[in-house]
């Protein structure tokens, strides 16, 4: 996969999260979470279900609101200001567990829609870009099909192409392979690995330990609403002195 | 062959045609058929024995009036239904209350009372509200069918999965484009069968315009009956014309449904 044109240069703190709290009713999901994500970095976020890892991810493009604290993405404060939100979401791509492709549109239309509506591209321009991306994820033969005609793995690859069509500076993956049959996990991970190698900034909530080991620069482990570990994968998966991480990895790997 | 007639116009097209093409062809054919019927219905009616044949022109006029009432009130009713559905699903409480009140009143009172109220009671409230019979009938019918349409469209809007809206948001689509490109087409597909039900019901309910003196099909039939004293042929003719109209109408709506049926569930 070729380099992503809009990928920011490495080094600077691209996303900053400061003292963020989130409640769902009486349940305190995220507790005073602070961290930073750098441009060009691939971060894998691990944690048991209900630990708050998806919530953290969904706050970065305001699919969830935060109750307190501050989130800044590439200099854009994440809040309800409609203008800011539009800029933010145009820069942040997201891939969902359930793909969420638009069922009434073809593959090509799914990928070309947002660039036309948000970036103001002509249909021809948007479709040319869409075709290139659909080829990149290996689905050139399925351009004019509707989502229901594709396998789960193919749908998720379309969803990745759809996000990339907006030329985002960061891609969020919310358990992208969790809804897939085992034999389709690899085709999606391969696309994600190629994307990581191209220098894309990626935040990935997943249970795919192989992906975390092989591709990530950093592993965040979230436990009961707090960041319980933040380390490069070789350190994280190596000797662990933390009881809960050992227990979590034990459950995942065995 | 009988099968084909039961399945409708759709089954007559070459199997090689695409779903869209068959659907367009059916919509066009049924529209042309309706126009042809309205234009020429007096001719076959005039071949019928008395008292139908000698009153063919009156039946034809009544038929056209029934179709006019249905089309005008139907279009207005879909717009009203959409507005009320948006009101009912709005985040603003006053809009929700207004929509709920409208639906509550229109579904909770008889259509006959509504027709009479629009024609007789509104002008007493204010002279500006004085309408001629046709307009009053259209207003009452549109308000009534709009309330039923609102519930059909609301259920369609609410049946669109949350993930669809999240995906649209995440792509940066504005609220307007999220609605026009994502929510509405999916909601419309879900709402279509109940909407069609409502419009077919409207065609039949337009007979209540009779009570305020609109000479639609039922009124025309009734006039022929009172001059000829022959109830059986008159009501047979009236019923057959209603059946022909509802049949053509459902052919059109089936084609619309097929247009949205990308998964081929309708066969």
PDB file of C-alpha atoms in Angstrom, chain B residues 80 83-90 92-106 147 150:
ATOM      1  CA  UNK B  80     -47.776  16.109   6.242  1.00  0.00           C
ATOM      2  CA  UNK B  83     -43.359  16.523   8.795  1.00  0.00           C
ATOM      3  CA  UNK B  84     -45.340  14.966  11.637  1.00  0.00           C
ATOM      4  CA  UNK B  85     -42.962  11.982  11.779  1.00  0.00           C
ATOM      5  CA  UNK B  86     -39.976  14.330  11.975  1.00  0.00           C
ATOM      6  CA  UNK B  87     -41.823  16.290  14.651  1.00  0.00           C
ATOM      7  CA  UNK B  88     -42.538  13.181  16.640  1.00  0.00           C
ATOM      8  CA  UNK B  89     -38.913  12.032  16.521  1.00  0.00           C
ATOM      9  CA  UNK B  90     -37.550  15.547  17.126  1.00  0.00           C
ATOM     10  CA  UNK B  92     -37.403  19.553  20.713  1.00  0.00           C
ATOM     11  CA  UNK B  93     -40.277  18.811  23.117  1.00  0.00           C
ATOM     12  CA  UNK B  94     -42.746  21.399  21.655  1.00  0.00           C
ATOM     13  CA  UNK B  95     -42.422  19.806  18.202  1.00  0.00           C
ATOM     14  CA  UNK B  96     -42.960  16.359  19.693  1.00  0.00           C
ATOM     15  CA  UNK B  97     -46.063  17.570  21.544  1.00  0.00           C
ATOM     16  CA  UNK B  98     -47.478  19.280  18.472  1.00  0.00           C
ATOM     17  CA  UNK B  99     -46.987  16.192  16.306  1.00  0.00           C
ATOM     18  CA  UNK B 100     -48.366  13.862  18.970  1.00  0.00           C
ATOM     19  CA  UNK B 101     -51.424  16.093  19.433  1.00  0.00           C
ATOM     20  CA  UNK B 102     -52.103  16.190  15.682  1.00  0.00           C
ATOM     21  CA  UNK B 103     -51.816  12.412  15.343  1.00  0.00           C
ATOM     22  CA  UNK B 104     -53.906  11.841  18.456  1.00  0.00           C
ATOM     23  CA  UNK B 105     -56.776  14.038  17.224  1.00  0.00           C
ATOM     24  CA  UNK B 106     -56.818  12.834  13.613  1.00  0.00           C
ATOM     25  CA  UNK B 147     -51.630  11.273  10.684  1.00  0.00           C
ATOM     26  CA  UNK B 150     -46.762   9.912  10.180  1.00  0.00           C
TER      27      UNK B 150
END
